[in-house]
CSV table of C-alpha atoms in Angstrom, one decimal:
chain,number,residue,atom,x,y,z
S,105,MET,CA,-41.2,9.8,42.9
S,106,SER,CA,-42.3,9.5,46.5
S,107,MET,CA,-45.9,10.2,47.5
S,108,THR,CA,-46.3,13.4,49.5
S,109,PHE,CA,-49.3,14.8,51.3
S,110,SER,CA,-50.2,18.4,52.1
S,111,GLY,CA,-52.9,17.5,54.6
S,112,GLN,CA,-53.2,15.5,57.8
S,113,VAL,CA,-56.5,13.7,57.8
S,114,ALA,CA,-57.9,10.8,55.7
S,115,LEU,CA,-61.4,9.3,55.8
S,116,VAL,CA,-62.0,5.8,54.6
S,117,THR,CA,-65.5,4.2,54.3
S,118,GLY,CA,-65.9,0.4,54.1
S,119,ALA,CA,-62.7,0.3,56.2
S,120,ALA,CA,-63.5,-2.8,58.4
S,121,ALA,CA,-61.8,-5.2,56.0
S,122,GLY,CA,-60.3,-5.8,52.6
S,123,ILE,CA,-59.4,-2.8,50.4
S,124,GLY,CA,-60.7,-0.3,52.9
S,125,ARG,CA,-58.7,-1.7,55.8
S,126,ALA,CA,-55.5,-1.9,53.6
S,127,THR,CA,-56.0,1.7,52.5
S,128,ALA,CA,-56.6,3.0,56.0
S,129,LEU,CA,-53.4,1.3,57.2
S,130,ALA,CA,-51.5,2.7,54.3
S,131,PHE,CA,-52.7,6.3,55.0
S,132,ALA,CA,-51.6,5.8,58.6
S,133,GLU,CA,-48.2,4.5,57.5
S,134,HIS,CA,-47.7,7.8,55.7
S,135,GLY,CA,-48.4,9.7,58.9
S,136,LEU,CA,-52.0,10.7,58.4
S,137,LYS,CA,-54.7,10.6,61.0
S,138,VAL,CA,-57.4,8.2,59.8
S,139,LEU,CA,-61.1,8.2,60.2
S,140,VAL,CA,-62.2,4.6,59.9
S,141,VAL,CA,-65.9,4.4,58.8
S,142,ASP,CA,-68.0,1.3,58.5
S,143,LEU,CA,-71.3,-0.3,59.4
S,144,ASP,CA,-69.4,-3.2,60.9
S,145,SER,CA,-68.4,-1.9,64.4
S,146,ALA,CA,-66.2,-4.9,65.3
S,147,GLY,CA,-64.2,-4.8,62.1
S,148,GLY,CA,-64.0,-1.0,62.0
S,149,GLU,CA,-62.8,-0.7,65.5
S,150,GLY,CA,-60.3,-3.6,64.7
S,151,THR,CA,-58.9,-1.5,61.8
S,152,ALA,CA,-58.5,1.5,64.1
S,153,GLU,CA,-56.8,-0.6,66.7
S,154,LEU,CA,-54.3,-1.9,64.2
S,155,ILE,CA,-53.4,1.6,63.3
S,156,ARG,CA,-53.0,2.6,67.0
S,157,GLN,CA,-50.9,-0.5,67.7
S,158,ALA,CA,-48.6,0.6,64.9
S,159,GLY,CA,-48.2,4.0,66.5
S,160,GLY,CA,-50.7,5.9,64.3
S,161,GLU,CA,-53.8,7.8,65.2
S,162,ALA,CA,-57.3,6.6,64.2
S,163,LEU,CA,-60.9,7.1,65.2
S,164,PHE,CA,-63.7,4.6,64.3
S,165,LEU,CA,-67.0,6.2,63.2
S,166,PRO,CA,-69.9,3.8,62.7
S,167,CYS,CA,-72.1,4.7,59.7
S,168,ASP,CA,-74.6,3.3,57.3
S,169,VAL,CA,-73.7,5.2,54.1
S,170,THR,CA,-77.2,4.7,52.7
S,171,LYS,CA,-78.7,7.0,55.4
S,172,ASP,CA,-78.4,10.7,54.9
S,173,ALA,CA,-78.7,11.5,58.6
S,174,GLN,CA,-75.9,9.0,59.5
S,175,VAL,CA,-73.5,10.3,56.8
S,176,GLN,CA,-74.1,13.9,57.9
S,177,GLN,CA,-73.6,12.9,61.6
S,178,MET,CA,-70.4,11.0,60.6
S,179,MET,CA,-69.0,14.0,58.8
S,180,THR,CA,-69.9,16.2,61.8
S,181,GLN,CA,-68.0,13.8,64.1
S,182,ALA,CA,-65.0,13.8,61.8
S,183,VAL,CA,-64.8,17.6,61.9
S,184,ASP,CA,-65.3,17.7,65.7
S,185,ALA,CA,-62.4,15.2,66.0
S,186,TYR,CA,-59.9,16.6,63.6
S,187,SER,CA,-61.3,19.9,62.2
S,188,ARG,CA,-60.9,18.8,58.6
S,189,VAL,CA,-60.8,16.0,56.1
S,190,ASP,CA,-58.1,16.3,53.5
S,191,TYR,CA,-58.6,13.0,51.7
S,192,ALA,CA,-61.7,10.8,51.4
S,193,PHE,CA,-61.8,7.3,50.1
S,194,ASN,CA,-65.4,6.4,49.5
S,195,ASN,CA,-65.0,2.6,49.3
S,196,ALA,CA,-68.1,1.1,51.0
S,197,GLY,CA,-69.8,-1.3,48.5
S,198,ILE,CA,-71.6,-4.6,48.2
S,199,GLU,CA,-71.8,-7.3,45.5
S,200,ILE,CA,-74.6,-9.8,46.0
S,201,GLU,CA,-75.7,-10.5,42.4
S,202,LYS,CA,-75.2,-13.9,40.7
S,203,GLY,CA,-77.7,-14.1,37.9
S,204,ARG,CA,-78.7,-12.7,34.5
S,205,LEU,CA,-80.5,-9.4,34.4
S,206,ALA,CA,-84.0,-10.8,34.2
S,207,GLU,CA,-83.4,-13.0,37.2
S,208,GLY,CA,-82.6,-10.1,39.5
S,209,SER,CA,-84.9,-8.9,42.2
S,210,GLU,CA,-86.1,-5.4,43.2
S,211,ALA,CA,-84.5,-6.0,46.6
S,212,GLU,CA,-81.1,-6.8,45.0
S,213,PHE,CA,-81.4,-3.7,42.9
S,214,ASP,CA,-82.2,-1.4,45.8
S,215,ALA,CA,-79.5,-2.9,48.0
S,216,ILE,CA,-76.7,-2.6,45.4
S,217,MET,CA,-77.7,0.8,44.2
S,218,GLY,CA,-78.3,2.0,47.8
S,219,VAL,CA,-74.7,1.3,49.0
S,220,ASN,CA,-72.7,1.6,45.8
S,221,VAL,CA,-74.3,4.7,44.3
S,222,LYS,CA,-76.4,6.5,46.9
S,223,GLY,CA,-73.6,5.8,49.5
S,224,VAL,CA,-70.9,7.5,47.3
S,225,TRP,CA,-73.3,10.3,46.5
S,226,LEU,CA,-74.2,11.0,50.1
S,227,CYS,CA,-70.5,10.9,51.2
S,228,MET,CA,-69.5,13.4,48.5
S,229,LYS,CA,-72.5,15.5,49.3
S,230,TYR,CA,-71.1,16.3,52.7
S,231,GLN,CA,-67.4,16.0,51.9
S,232,LEU,CA,-67.3,18.5,49.1
S,233,PRO,CA,-68.7,21.5,51.1
S,234,LEU,CA,-66.2,20.8,53.9
S,235,MET,CA,-63.3,20.6,51.4
S,236,MET,CA,-64.4,23.9,49.8
S,237,ALA,CA,-64.5,25.6,53.2
S,238,GLN,CA,-61.0,24.4,54.1
S,239,GLY,CA,-59.5,25.3,50.7
S,240,GLY,CA,-59.3,22.0,48.9
S,241,GLY,CA,-58.9,18.2,49.2
S,242,ALA,CA,-59.0,15.0,47.2
S,243,ILE,CA,-61.6,12.3,46.9
S,244,VAL,CA,-61.3,8.8,45.5
S,245,ASN,CA,-64.3,6.6,44.9
S,246,THR,CA,-64.2,2.8,44.5
S,247,ALA,CA,-65.6,1.8,41.1
S,248,SER,CA,-64.6,-1.4,39.3
S,249,VAL,CA,-63.6,-2.7,36.0
S,250,ALA,CA,-67.2,-3.7,35.9
S,251,GLY,CA,-67.9,0.0,35.6
S,252,LEU,CA,-65.7,0.3,32.5
S,253,GLY,CA,-67.5,-2.4,30.5
S,254,ALA,CA,-69.9,-5.3,30.6
S,255,ALA,CA,-70.2,-7.7,33.5
S,256,PRO,CA,-72.4,-10.7,32.6
S,257,LYS,CA,-74.5,-12.0,35.5
S,258,MET,CA,-73.7,-8.8,37.4
S,259,SER,CA,-75.7,-6.3,35.5
S,260,ILE,CA,-76.9,-4.3,38.5
S,261,TYR,CA,-73.5,-4.2,40.1
S,262,SER,CA,-72.0,-3.1,36.8
S,263,ALA,CA,-74.6,-0.4,36.4
S,264,SER,CA,-73.8,0.8,39.9
S,265,LYS,CA,-70.1,1.1,39.2
S,266,HIS,CA,-70.8,2.9,35.9
S,267,ALA,CA,-72.8,5.3,38.0
S,268,VAL,CA,-69.9,5.8,40.4
S,269,ILE,CA,-67.7,6.8,37.5
S,270,GLY,CA,-70.4,9.2,36.3
S,271,LEU,CA,-70.6,10.8,39.8
S,272,THR,CA,-66.8,11.0,39.9
S,273,LYS,CA,-66.4,12.7,36.5
S,274,SER,CA,-69.2,15.1,37.1
S,275,ALA,CA,-68.0,16.1,40.6
S,276,ALA,CA,-64.4,16.5,39.2
S,277,ILE,CA,-65.6,19.1,36.7
S,278,GLU,CA,-67.9,20.9,39.1
S,279,TYR,CA,-65.3,21.3,41.8
S,280,ALA,CA,-62.0,21.5,39.8
S,281,LYS,CA,-61.6,25.3,40.4
S,282,LYS,CA,-62.3,24.8,44.1
S,283,HIS,CA,-59.0,22.9,44.4
S,284,ILE,CA,-60.8,19.6,44.9
S,285,ARG,CA,-59.7,16.6,42.8
S,286,VAL,CA,-62.1,13.6,42.4
S,287,ASN,CA,-61.0,10.3,40.9
S,288,ALA,CA,-62.0,6.7,40.9
S,289,VAL,CA,-60.1,3.5,41.3
S,290,CYS,CA,-61.3,0.5,39.3
S,291,PRO,CA,-60.1,-2.8,40.6
S,292,ALA,CA,-60.4,-6.2,38.9
S,293,VAL,CA,-60.7,-9.3,41.1
S,294,ILE,CA,-58.9,-8.7,44.4
S,295,ASP,CA,-57.9,-11.2,47.1
S,296,THR,CA,-60.2,-10.1,49.9
S,297,ASP,CA,-62.2,-12.0,52.6
S,298,MET,CA,-65.3,-11.6,50.4
S,299,PHE,CA,-63.5,-13.2,47.5
S,300,ARG,CA,-62.3,-16.1,49.6
S,301,ARG,CA,-65.8,-16.7,51.1
S,302,ALA,CA,-67.4,-16.7,47.7
S,303,HIS,CA,-65.0,-19.3,46.3
S,304,GLU,CA,-64.3,-21.6,49.3
S,305,ALA,CA,-66.9,-24.1,48.1
S,306,ASP,CA,-65.4,-24.4,44.6
S,307,PRO,CA,-61.6,-23.6,44.4
S,308,ARG,CA,-61.8,-24.1,40.7
S,309,LYS,CA,-63.6,-20.8,40.4
S,310,ALA,CA,-60.8,-19.0,42.2
S,311,GLU,CA,-58.3,-20.6,39.8
S,312,PHE,CA,-60.4,-19.4,36.9
S,313,ALA,CA,-60.5,-15.9,38.3
S,314,ALA,CA,-56.7,-15.8,38.2
S,315,THR,CA,-56.6,-16.9,34.6
S,316,MET,CA,-58.9,-14.0,33.6
S,317,HIS,CA,-56.0,-11.6,34.3
S,318,PRO,CA,-53.2,-11.4,31.8
S,319,VAL,CA,-50.7,-11.2,34.6
S,320,GLY,CA,-51.8,-14.6,35.8
S,321,ARG,CA,-53.1,-13.8,39.2
S,322,ILE,CA,-55.7,-11.8,41.1
S,323,GLY,CA,-54.8,-8.5,42.8
S,324,LYS,CA,-53.7,-7.7,46.3
S,325,VAL,CA,-55.5,-5.2,48.6
S,326,GLU,CA,-52.2,-3.4,49.1
S,327,GLU,CA,-52.0,-2.7,45.3
S,328,ILE,CA,-55.4,-0.9,45.4
S,329,ALA,CA,-54.3,1.0,48.5
S,330,ALA,CA,-51.2,2.2,46.7
S,331,ALA,CA,-53.3,3.4,43.8
S,332,VAL,CA,-55.6,5.3,46.1
S,333,LEU,CA,-52.7,7.0,47.9
S,334,TYR,CA,-51.2,8.0,44.6
S,335,LEU,CA,-54.5,9.6,43.5
S,336,CYS,CA,-54.6,11.5,46.8
S,337,SER,CA,-51.0,12.6,46.7
S,338,ASP,CA,-49.4,15.7,45.3
S,339,GLY,CA,-47.9,13.4,42.6
S,340,ALA,CA,-51.4,13.3,41.1
S,341,ALA,CA,-52.0,17.1,41.4
S,342,PHE,CA,-52.9,17.4,37.7
S,343,THR,CA,-55.2,14.3,37.7
S,344,THR,CA,-58.9,14.7,38.2
S,345,GLY,CA,-62.0,13.0,36.8
S,346,HIS,CA,-59.9,9.9,36.0
S,347,SER,CA,-60.9,6.2,36.5
S,348,LEU,CA,-57.8,4.3,37.2
S,349,ALA,CA,-57.9,0.6,36.3
S,350,VAL,CA,-55.8,-1.5,38.6
S,351,ASP,CA,-56.6,-4.8,36.9
S,352,GLY,CA,-53.7,-6.9,35.9
S,353,GLY,CA,-54.3,-6.0,32.3
S,354,VAL,CA,-58.0,-7.1,32.1
S,355,THR,CA,-59.1,-3.9,30.3
S,356,ALA,CA,-56.2,-3.9,27.9
S,357,PHE,CA,-58.0,-6.2,25.5
């Protein structure tokens, strides 16, 4: 079954690198116009330029997803540019926690919840009315396998991803009859620049991360992008409120 699309415009947050960049490129490869959204202007513009170099159409929109006014302005710019947003991948997120719950700080809590939860909520807050007005759409939010179970020494991050799944399921039910599907993708450990930076000082940790997955390796950004495109495509027309684990078998235990 090939993935087909009924719309023309995709929006990706956190698109400056990693999963976001890979997904933006994948949307463009399928012929969609792509709105590249990130706080990192250099990286975001770099993603848009890669799309243009490959013959696609892309526009970079700088945005801090934790700021209501900026998200609202970003969505206004998206409509001004392309009139509609058919698919939205709310992917912007951070992971800065490395200790047990009682060792965490208020600053860590606010930062993680601000981007991972408030950011997703704000994006959907402005995407959903637009999609209702245009007759439908599809949204995919980035959660994590940490949102499907426990994540020792990452309790705040885990809580934030559980919250993303809660937002996803609730929105899916609220807007199902408005022809808007809302799903989440739940990656395990993925080979991103962030992962490499975190393990460059101790390669043994990177090797251990691979052994955590029954398939014997960590995931690729392109594999998450493929899952996102599937959830947006007509092939998933009967799928909403679902949290899709793309995890090399981690959650099968």
